[in-house]
Amino acid sequence: MCVTMKIIDVIVRDIRFPTSKDNIGTDSLHIDCDYSATYVTILTDDNNLSGVGLTFTIGKGNDLCCKSIDYFKDFIINREIDELEKNLLFIWYQVTDHSQLRWVGPNKGVVHLAAAAFFNAIWDLISKYYNKPLWKYVLDLQPEELLKKVSFSYINDVITEDEAIEIIKEKKKIIPNNLDVLESTIFPAYTTAAGWLGYSDEKMKKLANEYLQKGWTHFKMKVGQDIERDIHRCDIIRNVIGNENILMVDSNQIWSVKDSIENINELKKYNILFFEEPTSTDDILGFRKIKDAHPGEKLATGEMIQNKILFKQFIENNSLDFSQIDSCRLASLNEIIPVLLMSSKFDIPVIPHAGGVGLCEYVQHINIINKFLFSNNTFFLCEYADSCSEHFENPAQIINGSYVTPTKPGYSVKIKDNSLNKFDYNTGVYWN
Ligand SMILES: [Mg+2]
């Protein structure tokens, strides 16, 4: 039985890691990423219980997300955790449909990224309150209780709560009862970390070889600055990983629809599992044109799909083949779960976006939730890139190219105090 506890404060820190020094994260449009986090801590009147959450940005603008959190704090300060849990969806609407802030959104951009950090911290707090890893807290909820926490606004023309209940109830019949079975589940991953666009041929070759030796079988490479160089890099990586391993490419939105159709024509001979962000990720109809031009190829997108409404359109319009939800772009599980449900209904595999700061730690929970509560698809895969993992108290663990199920209470993104103190953009010794 949990003792009632109250929220007493919300602290926000602007944390930035200087990853641009090593070209980590570089792609066709983002050439100098300093992996950053809007880092939220919810304090309670119990010194041993706090909620931690973040959203991921790549440097400048992280301060804007931090500032947005200031507008949300009052919705939870002085509330008891039981009450917070019961009113979670109401509070989510207070934030995401705030009558003034929605003018600088709504449900998109800086304020929505900030909402993700804020609600990620709340889900962390609640699952720690029950002393469970986040995935276990969610799996243990009754379907009706879970759905009371998630938003169906603007999507009930495509999925209703009744349909969602049915999906979950059917899946719940086959969830393993034995916790050991759940905890020993591993979840297949692919690595992006060998193929950043700013890496030399030699560095890419060396890293791809290293990952191969560590048991990885799925590799993703960045493309999109110059098609001749893309072809050259595909040659290199195929030579290293052979034809038996899986290759994906990501052009990070740089191509027009027309460029994309032409360039996919050049690259498809490399047997590409999917082309990621082949054009602007707002262009639902453009994606469909690319798919129609290349019916044999598959498209993936999602890390910059700004809300569940656009996901609805992508899915319903058959504009994507893989949903790459982002744990910090959508406004936390309140919005991610509806996307997982729509993906389930349309039998679209979910391959979460990860890497950055804390994304791997987050998606390891979402993968388990999706696998056991929602998806009936048999294809499971998730991105992994171990950037910044050294800063986490309990970073995501990988064995033989698969995620290991996290077992500690919460949502797994606690950053070490010495990393926070060193890389705080306002007060840290690194930046000042
Ligand atoms: Mg990507």
XYZ file of C-alpha atoms in Angstrom, residues 97-313:
217
model
C -4.530 22.624 -24.953
C -3.532 25.560 -22.769
C -5.696 28.399 -24.019
C -2.787 30.810 -24.526
C 0.186 28.505 -25.121
C -1.648 26.564 -27.814
C -1.222 29.606 -30.039
C 2.503 28.803 -30.218
C 1.717 25.140 -30.902
C -0.754 23.605 -30.845
C 0.463 20.055 -30.326
C 3.707 20.770 -32.126
C 7.061 22.491 -31.834
C 8.805 23.776 -28.720
C 5.826 23.623 -26.366
C 5.040 20.060 -27.392
C 8.653 18.903 -26.888
C 8.474 20.526 -23.454
C 5.189 18.743 -22.738
C 6.976 15.468 -23.545
C 9.669 16.191 -20.934
C 7.076 17.179 -18.356
C 4.850 14.110 -18.792
C 7.814 11.767 -19.150
C 8.789 12.960 -15.656
C 5.254 12.392 -14.379
C 5.122 8.806 -15.725
C 8.529 8.196 -14.145
C 7.286 9.524 -10.806
C 4.106 7.430 -10.829
C 5.871 4.190 -11.766
C 8.511 4.781 -9.086
C 5.707 5.441 -6.591
C 4.501 1.893 -7.343
C 8.102 0.649 -7.279
C 7.834 -0.740 -10.826
C 9.689 -0.189 -14.075
C 7.469 1.966 -16.288
C 6.690 -0.899 -18.705
C 5.518 -3.074 -15.803
C 3.347 -0.331 -14.328
C 1.621 0.056 -17.719
C 1.246 -3.695 -18.320
C -0.336 -4.121 -14.884
C -3.033 -1.472 -15.434
C -6.510 -2.648 -16.344
C -7.252 -1.736 -19.997
C -9.922 0.784 -18.956
C -7.557 2.406 -16.442
C -4.802 2.679 -19.016
C -7.075 4.215 -21.630
C -8.311 6.825 -19.136
C -4.751 8.180 -19.247
C -4.375 8.523 -23.014
C -5.802 10.994 -25.508
C -8.115 10.035 -28.362
C -8.694 13.633 -29.433
C -8.942 14.031 -33.224
C -8.285 10.349 -33.923
C -11.542 8.615 -33.081
C -12.490 8.610 -36.759
C -9.718 6.020 -37.149
C -9.644 4.234 -33.799
C -12.192 4.286 -30.983
C -11.657 3.524 -27.318
C -13.851 0.442 -27.708
C -11.586 -0.896 -30.436
C -8.564 -0.092 -28.279
C -10.021 -1.990 -25.330
C -10.555 -5.018 -27.576
C -6.973 -4.910 -28.869
C -5.585 -4.757 -25.325
C -7.911 -7.416 -23.925
C -6.972 -9.866 -26.662
C -3.276 -9.221 -26.096
C -3.638 -9.494 -22.316
C -4.854 -13.066 -22.746
C -1.392 -14.044 -23.945
C 0.920 -11.897 -21.804
C 3.281 -14.274 -19.991
C 2.222 -14.563 -16.346
C 5.722 -15.248 -15.245
C 7.670 -12.059 -14.514
C 10.939 -13.879 -15.190
C 9.806 -14.491 -18.760
C 9.000 -10.805 -19.250
C 12.217 -9.655 -17.641
C 14.338 -11.995 -19.720
C 12.788 -10.796 -22.989
C 15.328 -9.258 -25.306
C 14.293 -6.889 -28.057
C 16.104 -6.745 -31.428
C 17.865 -3.510 -32.305
C 19.723 -1.907 -35.179
C 22.659 0.453 -34.888
C 22.978 3.875 -36.480
C 26.280 4.648 -34.820
C 28.572 3.431 -37.609
C 27.070 5.521 -40.375
C 26.895 9.175 -39.331
C 27.349 11.354 -42.375
C 30.273 13.300 -40.915
C 32.370 10.135 -40.539
C 35.182 9.363 -42.978
C 35.065 6.156 -45.045
C 37.754 4.664 -42.809
C 35.918 5.477 -39.591
C 32.641 4.069 -40.947
C 34.386 0.872 -42.091
C 36.133 0.437 -38.759
C 32.976 1.001 -36.718
C 30.787 -1.221 -38.918
C 33.350 -3.987 -38.459
C 33.391 -3.497 -34.702
C 29.593 -3.641 -34.468
C 29.557 -6.739 -36.651
C 32.009 -8.422 -34.267
C 29.758 -7.491 -31.319
C 26.852 -9.388 -32.875
C 24.929 -6.646 -34.647
C 23.034 -7.728 -37.772
C 21.048 -4.551 -38.633
C 22.803 -1.331 -39.705
C 21.562 2.100 -40.714
C 23.542 4.645 -42.671
C 22.952 8.338 -43.256
C 22.646 9.514 -46.864
C 21.520 12.652 -48.625
C 24.361 15.118 -49.171
C 25.482 13.824 -52.552
C 24.101 10.780 -54.361
C 27.515 9.719 -55.724
C 28.917 9.700 -52.194
C 25.787 7.842 -50.968
C 26.386 5.119 -53.568
C 30.060 4.955 -52.582
C 29.148 4.621 -48.880
C 26.528 1.943 -49.615
C 29.240 0.007 -51.489
C 31.563 0.293 -48.497
C 29.058 -0.768 -45.875
C 27.648 -3.642 -47.963
C 31.241 -4.860 -48.416
C 31.749 -4.876 -44.663
C 28.409 -6.351 -43.540
C 27.823 -8.649 -46.531
C 24.471 -9.419 -48.082
C 23.241 -11.546 -45.195
C 22.908 -8.556 -42.842
C 20.270 -5.843 -43.018
C 20.881 -2.290 -44.258
C 18.665 0.784 -43.952
C 19.295 4.361 -45.098
C 18.135 7.695 -43.709
C 18.153 10.932 -45.696
C 16.651 13.056 -42.889
C 14.167 14.942 -45.095
C 16.677 16.649 -47.387
C 15.216 15.358 -50.663
C 12.210 16.718 -52.528
C 9.664 14.105 -53.582
C 11.173 14.164 -57.064
C 14.779 13.813 -55.756
C 13.647 11.015 -53.525
C 12.072 9.006 -56.349
C 15.271 9.389 -58.407
C 17.674 8.653 -55.559
C 15.800 5.606 -54.305
C 16.129 4.314 -57.840
C 19.933 4.599 -57.499
C 20.144 3.045 -54.030
C 17.582 0.252 -54.089
C 20.048 -2.222 -55.633
C 21.725 -2.340 -52.196
C 18.700 -4.207 -50.832
C 17.554 -1.535 -48.365
C 15.066 -2.597 -45.673
C 13.640 0.924 -45.516
C 14.255 4.471 -46.702
C 13.848 6.762 -43.698
C 12.563 10.335 -43.959
C 12.908 10.343 -47.769
C 11.325 13.830 -47.902
C 9.684 16.378 -45.579
C 8.023 14.507 -42.768
C 4.977 16.766 -43.054
C 4.377 15.611 -46.633
C 1.919 12.765 -46.207
C 0.853 12.869 -49.858
C 4.475 13.172 -51.014
C 5.367 9.993 -49.124
C 2.541 8.253 -50.890
C 3.822 9.430 -54.293
C 7.250 8.003 -53.468
C 5.686 4.710 -52.410
C 3.601 4.583 -55.577
C 6.718 5.223 -57.681
C 8.586 2.412 -55.887
C 6.007 -0.177 -54.852
C 8.754 -2.668 -53.959
C 10.474 -0.353 -51.457
C 9.492 0.501 -47.889
C 9.401 3.923 -46.209
C 9.860 4.821 -42.553
C 9.306 8.033 -40.663
C 8.237 9.349 -37.284
C 11.039 10.998 -35.309
C 9.711 14.353 -36.481
C 6.039 13.478 -36.913
C 4.830 16.101 -34.541
C 1.635 14.586 -33.159
C -0.811 11.696 -33.271
C -3.005 13.471 -35.830
C -0.280 13.404 -38.473
C 0.495 9.798 -37.554
C -3.182 9.045 -38.131
C -2.976 10.493 -41.636
